């Protein structure tokens, strides 16, 4: 009695690649990798349709597990990933088994975090704002590209921020502003800028000069036996948030109430210069008044 032994040819051409032809790829946490392409093998029974596929995955490139869902086709479309993962393909035909010599590595980078823009200082209209600063991000591959965007219509439309909007420091210096402007920072990291983070939105608030220029009054001479004088300036427009304040740049600084337009000042010296300041946010209007003090000891009596 004879026994027939069928000898199948070894399986060959079990090659797997990314759709782009690369062996490895990098994505950000939670992203969906591109499809994996597997070549048409040969060998085995050499019968069309007699090839079975089993895709496998590993998180350490040592211990391998069969992919139970959608992992039996010639190609494989992986799901979104949260950890760096390796892939390979097992091919079966007749009595032959072959595992792809090369593996595909999908490196998963952590999401970019700590992308926060600090609140800017308010400015006077047409002034240059202070440098807008932001926190140093984390995540990605540790190397970052910055891009600042601006909106002058309340956030409906965004364009590249004026001036240098990609400084490697991660900060941004706006130009002089004539309208309220919103800003945000886009941070990218990783191969192909695969990780992206958009910061919070901040707005540079603009103020106008006080509605009425500050007026401290006319220079005067105080003839009095008492070292005091009543200052009287114009009133700020409190309805729109304007605030007034007296201060001294020469002589006395003892005010009855330095925030009232009309107030007494005590302890006059020979020469005194006072400033009336009206502010609207960061916008300031100033005016000065000089008061010279002369002691008057003259007394009038009735001639008897």
GROMACS .gro file of C-alpha atoms in nm:
model
  304
    1UNK     CA    1   0.000   0.000   0.000
    2UNK     CA    2   0.139   0.337  -0.098
    3UNK     CA    3   0.100   0.673   0.078
    4UNK     CA    4   0.094   0.996  -0.110
    5UNK     CA    5   0.246   1.300   0.058
    6UNK     CA    6   0.160   1.635  -0.094
    7UNK     CA    7   0.442   1.881  -0.050
    8UNK     CA    8   0.334   2.245  -0.070
    9UNK     CA    9   0.573   2.514  -0.171
   10UNK     CA   10   0.684   2.752   0.105
   11UNK     CA   11   0.479   3.068   0.135
   12UNK     CA   12   0.655   3.374  -0.001
   13UNK     CA   13   0.580   3.740  -0.069
   14UNK     CA   14   0.413   3.796   0.270
   15UNK     CA   15   0.489   4.167   0.280
   16UNK     CA   16   0.293   4.433   0.473
   17UNK     CA   17   0.324   4.809   0.438
   18UNK     CA   18   0.134   5.125   0.515
   19UNK     CA   19  -0.083   5.263   0.240
   20UNK     CA   20   0.190   5.522   0.178
   21UNK     CA   21   0.455   5.249   0.148
   22UNK     CA   22   0.625   5.332   0.479
   23UNK     CA   23   0.703   5.077   0.747
   24UNK     CA   24   0.616   5.294   1.048
   25UNK     CA   25   0.384   5.582   1.123
   26UNK     CA   26   0.322   5.828   1.405
   27UNK     CA   27  -0.018   5.941   1.525
   28UNK     CA   28  -0.159   6.132   1.820
   29UNK     CA   29  -0.349   5.962   2.097
   30UNK     CA   30  -0.694   5.857   1.979
   31UNK     CA   31  -0.622   5.900   1.608
   32UNK     CA   32  -0.701   5.639   1.341
   33UNK     CA   33  -0.396   5.503   1.154
   34UNK     CA   34  -0.397   5.461   0.778
   35UNK     CA   35  -0.489   5.125   0.629
   36UNK     CA   36  -0.226   4.848   0.622
   37UNK     CA   37  -0.168   4.687   0.283
   38UNK     CA   38  -0.073   4.323   0.248
   39UNK     CA   39   0.078   4.177  -0.068
   40UNK     CA   40  -0.071   3.878  -0.250
   41UNK     CA   41   0.135   3.579  -0.127
   42UNK     CA   42   0.238   3.282  -0.336
   43UNK     CA   43   0.334   2.926  -0.253
   44UNK     CA   44   0.132   2.695  -0.035
   45UNK     CA   45  -0.132   2.520  -0.243
   46UNK     CA   46  -0.100   2.788  -0.512
   47UNK     CA   47  -0.476   2.773  -0.540
   48UNK     CA   48  -0.649   3.106  -0.576
   49UNK     CA   49  -0.857   3.184  -0.270
   50UNK     CA   50  -0.680   2.924  -0.062
   51UNK     CA   51  -0.496   3.175   0.154
   52UNK     CA   52  -0.612   3.255   0.507
   53UNK     CA   53  -0.493   3.565   0.690
   54UNK     CA   54  -0.458   3.645   1.057
   55UNK     CA   55  -0.343   3.992   1.157
   56UNK     CA   56  -0.178   4.016   1.497
   57UNK     CA   57  -0.085   4.302   1.731
   58UNK     CA   58   0.160   4.359   2.014
   59UNK     CA   59   0.234   4.652   2.245
   60UNK     CA   60   0.591   4.537   2.319
   61UNK     CA   61   0.691   4.369   1.990
   62UNK     CA   62   0.729   4.042   2.183
   63UNK     CA   63   0.394   3.904   2.298
   64UNK     CA   64   0.148   3.877   2.008
   65UNK     CA   65  -0.231   3.849   1.998
   66UNK     CA   66  -0.468   3.771   1.713
   67UNK     CA   67  -0.694   4.056   1.606
   68UNK     CA   68  -1.044   3.923   1.649
   69UNK     CA   69  -1.236   4.197   1.467
   70UNK     CA   70  -1.179   4.258   1.095
   71UNK     CA   71  -0.834   4.103   1.117
   72UNK     CA   72  -0.872   3.820   0.864
   73UNK     CA   73  -0.846   4.007   0.535
   74UNK     CA   74  -0.548   4.051   0.308
   75UNK     CA   75  -0.541   4.418   0.417
   76UNK     CA   76  -0.622   4.558   0.759
   77UNK     CA   77  -0.772   4.890   0.866
   78UNK     CA   78  -0.681   4.942   1.233
   79UNK     CA   79  -0.905   5.134   1.475
   80UNK     CA   80  -0.805   5.444   1.669
   81UNK     CA   81  -0.515   5.375   1.905
   82UNK     CA   82  -0.417   5.499   2.249
   83UNK     CA   83  -0.084   5.321   2.287
   84UNK     CA   84   0.211   5.249   2.059
   85UNK     CA   85   0.135   4.919   1.882
   86UNK     CA   86   0.312   4.676   1.648
   87UNK     CA   87   0.137   4.474   1.376
   88UNK     CA   88   0.222   4.170   1.163
   89UNK     CA   89   0.039   3.929   0.932
   90UNK     CA   90   0.017   3.550   0.948
   91UNK     CA   91  -0.065   3.365   0.624
   92UNK     CA   92  -0.187   3.002   0.604
   93UNK     CA   93  -0.223   2.790   0.291
   94UNK     CA   94  -0.248   2.412   0.303
   95UNK     CA   95   0.016   2.289   0.544
   96UNK     CA   96   0.223   2.608   0.517
   97UNK     CA   97   0.230   2.897   0.762
   98UNK     CA   98   0.427   3.220   0.728
   99UNK     CA   99   0.455   3.529   0.946
  100UNK     CA  100   0.562   3.855   0.787
  101UNK     CA  101   0.928   3.922   0.858
  102UNK     CA  102   0.872   4.294   0.895
  103UNK     CA  103   0.633   4.449   1.145
  104UNK     CA  104   0.445   4.776   1.123
  105UNK     CA  105   0.492   5.011   1.415
  106UNK     CA  106   0.234   5.277   1.494
  107UNK     CA  107   0.382   5.518   1.747
  108UNK     CA  108   0.114   5.691   1.953
  109UNK     CA  109   0.211   6.030   2.096
  110UNK     CA  110   0.036   6.179   2.401
  111UNK     CA  111  -0.209   6.461   2.342
  112UNK     CA  112  -0.075   6.816   2.367
  113UNK     CA  113  -0.168   6.970   2.701
  114UNK     CA  114  -0.102   7.294   2.893
  115UNK     CA  115  -0.169   7.515   2.591
  116UNK     CA  116  -0.303   7.818   2.776
  117UNK     CA  117  -0.281   8.182   2.670
  118UNK     CA  118  -0.257   8.432   2.956
  119UNK     CA  119  -0.503   8.720   2.979
  120UNK     CA  120  -0.354   9.034   2.820
  121UNK     CA  121  -0.350   9.381   2.970
  122UNK     CA  122  -0.611   9.631   2.855
  123UNK     CA  123  -0.477   9.909   2.636
  124UNK     CA  124  -0.569  10.252   2.509
  125UNK     CA  125  -0.699  10.257   2.152
  126UNK     CA  126  -0.421  10.274   1.888
  127UNK     CA  127  -0.158  10.173   2.143
  128UNK     CA  128   0.071   9.870   2.116
  129UNK     CA  129  -0.030   9.592   2.359
  130UNK     CA  130   0.217   9.424   2.588
  131UNK     CA  131   0.361   9.090   2.480
  132UNK     CA  132   0.094   8.818   2.498
  133UNK     CA  133   0.242   8.520   2.678
  134UNK     CA  134   0.134   8.157   2.705
  135UNK     CA  135   0.229   7.848   2.900
  136UNK     CA  136   0.482   7.594   2.778
  137UNK     CA  137   0.293   7.295   2.634
  138UNK     CA  138   0.346   6.929   2.714
  139UNK     CA  139   0.275   6.610   2.521
  140UNK     CA  140   0.333   6.540   2.153
  141UNK     CA  141   0.694   6.453   2.081
  142UNK     CA  142   0.829   6.740   2.295
  143UNK     CA  143   0.900   6.966   1.998
  144UNK     CA  144   0.639   7.228   1.908
  145UNK     CA  145   0.541   7.464   1.630
  146UNK     CA  146   0.332   7.768   1.722
  147UNK     CA  147   0.085   7.961   1.511
  148UNK     CA  148  -0.118   8.256   1.640
  149UNK     CA  149  -0.455   8.347   1.492
  150UNK     CA  150  -0.671   8.657   1.533
  151UNK     CA  151  -1.031   8.763   1.490
  152UNK     CA  152  -1.166   9.118   1.465
  153UNK     CA  153  -1.532   9.020   1.426
  154UNK     CA  154  -1.592   8.865   1.766
  155UNK     CA  155  -1.459   8.520   1.679
  156UNK     CA  156  -1.663   8.443   1.365
  157UNK     CA  157  -1.365   8.462   1.129
  158UNK     CA  158  -1.004   8.372   1.207
  159UNK     CA  159  -0.690   8.463   1.015
  160UNK     CA  160  -0.318   8.451   1.082
  161UNK     CA  161  -0.227   8.709   1.344
  162UNK     CA  162  -0.056   9.022   1.213
  163UNK     CA  163   0.321   9.039   1.236
  164UNK     CA  164   0.534   8.748   1.357
  165UNK     CA  165   0.276   8.483   1.444
  166UNK     CA  166   0.505   8.179   1.470
  167UNK     CA  167   0.779   8.286   1.710
  168UNK     CA  168   0.952   7.977   1.854
  169UNK     CA  169   0.919   8.127   2.203
  170UNK     CA  170   0.547   8.055   2.184
  171UNK     CA  171   0.459   8.416   2.271
  172UNK     CA  172   0.311   8.685   2.046
  173UNK     CA  173   0.362   9.059   2.011
  174UNK     CA  174   0.057   9.229   1.857
  175UNK     CA  175   0.088   9.557   1.667
  176UNK     CA  176  -0.099   9.874   1.759
  177UNK     CA  177  -0.472   9.798   1.772
  178UNK     CA  178  -0.765  10.019   1.672
  179UNK     CA  179  -1.039   9.758   1.724
  180UNK     CA  180  -1.091   9.492   1.995
  181UNK     CA  181  -0.910   9.177   1.880
  182UNK     CA  182  -0.935   8.815   1.988
  183UNK     CA  183  -0.637   8.578   1.978
  184UNK     CA  184  -0.573   8.204   2.011
  185UNK     CA  185  -0.264   7.986   1.973
  186UNK     CA  186  -0.243   7.667   1.768
  187UNK     CA  187   0.030   7.422   1.873
  188UNK     CA  188   0.138   7.125   1.660
  189UNK     CA  189   0.384   6.846   1.731
  190UNK     CA  190   0.499   6.512   1.593
  191UNK     CA  191   0.560   6.379   1.243
  192UNK     CA  192   0.341   6.558   0.995
  193UNK     CA  193   0.214   6.778   1.281
  194UNK     CA  194  -0.007   6.486   1.380
  195UNK     CA  195  -0.083   6.634   1.724
  196UNK     CA  196  -0.271   6.964   1.734
  197UNK     CA  197  -0.400   7.174   2.021
  198UNK     CA  198  -0.589   7.504   2.009
  199UNK     CA  199  -0.566   7.726   2.317
  200UNK     CA  200  -0.831   7.925   2.497
  201UNK     CA  201  -0.941   8.251   2.332
  202UNK     CA  202  -0.838   8.584   2.483
  203UNK     CA  203  -0.932   8.938   2.383
  204UNK     CA  204  -0.736   9.263   2.403
  205UNK     CA  205  -0.984   9.518   2.535
  206UNK     CA  206  -0.950   9.875   2.406
  207UNK     CA  207  -1.036  10.196   2.585
  208UNK     CA  208  -1.065  10.550   2.454
  209UNK     CA  209  -0.927  10.868   2.604
  210UNK     CA  210  -1.147  11.033   2.867
  211UNK     CA  211  -1.447  11.204   2.708
  212UNK     CA  212  -1.337  11.540   2.850
  213UNK     CA  213  -0.969  11.629   2.887
  214UNK     CA  214  -0.864  11.678   3.247
  215UNK     CA  215  -0.877  12.039   3.369
  216UNK     CA  216  -0.721  12.125   3.706
  217UNK     CA  217  -0.806  12.496   3.709
  218UNK     CA  218  -0.599  12.810   3.665
  219UNK     CA  219  -0.272  12.879   3.844
  220UNK     CA  220  -0.335  13.081   4.158
  221UNK     CA  221  -0.183  13.249   4.462
  222UNK     CA  222  -0.318  13.170   4.805
  223UNK     CA  223  -0.312  13.468   5.044
  224UNK     CA  224  -0.413  13.319   5.375
  225UNK     CA  225  -0.302  13.275   5.732
  226UNK     CA  226  -0.396  12.909   5.688
  227UNK     CA  227  -0.195  12.665   5.478
  228UNK     CA  228  -0.487  12.522   5.289
  229UNK     CA  229  -0.649  12.573   4.952
  230UNK     CA  230  -0.960  12.444   4.773
  231UNK     CA  231  -0.883  12.273   4.443
  232UNK     CA  232  -1.164  12.246   4.187
  233UNK     CA  233  -1.126  12.044   3.866
  234UNK     CA  234  -1.367  11.912   3.604
  235UNK     CA  235  -1.566  11.596   3.674
  236UNK     CA  236  -1.490  11.261   3.509
  237UNK     CA  237  -1.767  11.075   3.327
  238UNK     CA  238  -1.841  10.813   3.590
  239UNK     CA  239  -2.120  10.663   3.376
  240UNK     CA  240  -1.860  10.509   3.144
  241UNK     CA  241  -1.617  10.419   3.422
  242UNK     CA  242  -1.390  10.725   3.422
  243UNK     CA  243  -1.211  10.795   3.751
  244UNK     CA  244  -1.045  11.113   3.877
  245UNK     CA  245  -0.755  11.152   4.119
  246UNK     CA  246  -0.542  11.436   4.255
  247UNK     CA  247  -0.174  11.395   4.331
  248UNK     CA  248   0.117  11.625   4.402
  249UNK     CA  249   0.445  11.659   4.218
  250UNK     CA  250   0.572  11.956   4.422
  251UNK     CA  251   0.482  12.055   4.776
  252UNK     CA  252   0.193  11.927   4.983
  253UNK     CA  253   0.019  11.595   4.923
  254UNK     CA  254  -0.227  11.604   5.212
  255UNK     CA  255  -0.567  11.599   5.042
  256UNK     CA  256  -0.907  11.600   5.206
  257UNK     CA  257  -1.026  11.355   4.939
  258UNK     CA  258  -0.795  11.303   4.642
  259UNK     CA  259  -1.069  11.139   4.432
  260UNK     CA  260  -1.308  11.435   4.436
  261UNK     CA  261  -1.275  11.710   4.173
  262UNK     CA  262  -1.339  11.972   4.446
  263UNK     CA  263  -1.132  11.911   4.757
  264UNK     CA  264  -0.914  12.087   5.009
  265UNK     CA  265  -0.540  12.042   5.024
  266UNK     CA  266  -0.349  12.113   5.342
  267UNK     CA  267   0.005  12.203   5.443
  268UNK     CA  268   0.085  12.429   5.149
  269UNK     CA  269   0.445  12.526   5.089
  270UNK     CA  270   0.576  12.830   4.907
  271UNK     CA  271   0.533  12.658   4.568
  272UNK     CA  272   0.294  12.370   4.503
  273UNK     CA  273   0.211  12.183   4.183
  274UNK     CA  274  -0.090  11.952   4.175
  275UNK     CA  275  -0.201  11.716   3.900
  276UNK     CA  276  -0.561  11.621   3.820
  277UNK     CA  277  -0.571  11.284   3.646
  278UNK     CA  278  -0.873  11.132   3.472
  279UNK     CA  279  -0.845  10.769   3.364
  280UNK     CA  280  -1.057  10.546   3.145
  281UNK     CA  281  -0.901  10.204   3.193
  282UNK     CA  282  -0.540  10.245   3.076
  283UNK     CA  283  -0.616  10.577   2.901
  284UNK     CA  284  -0.507  10.887   3.092
  285UNK     CA  285  -0.563  11.264   3.065
  286UNK     CA  286  -0.359  11.497   3.289
  287UNK     CA  287  -0.361  11.865   3.379
  288UNK     CA  288  -0.155  12.060   3.634
  289UNK     CA  289  -0.215  12.363   3.850
  290UNK     CA  290   0.044  12.564   4.041
  291UNK     CA  291  -0.048  12.725   4.372
  292UNK     CA  292   0.190  12.973   4.531
  293UNK     CA  293   0.131  13.029   4.900
  294UNK     CA  294   0.188  13.366   5.065
  295UNK     CA  295   0.122  13.412   5.436
  296UNK     CA  296  -0.115  13.701   5.499
  297UNK     CA  297  -0.073  13.830   5.860
  298UNK     CA  298  -0.229  14.170   5.789
  299UNK     CA  299  -0.506  14.264   6.032
  300UNK     CA  300  -0.743  14.557   5.985
  301UNK     CA  301  -0.859  14.754   6.294
  302UNK     CA  302  -1.117  15.031   6.342
  303UNK     CA  303  -0.971  15.386   6.384
  304UNK     CA  304  -1.105  15.531   6.705
   0.00000   0.00000   0.00000
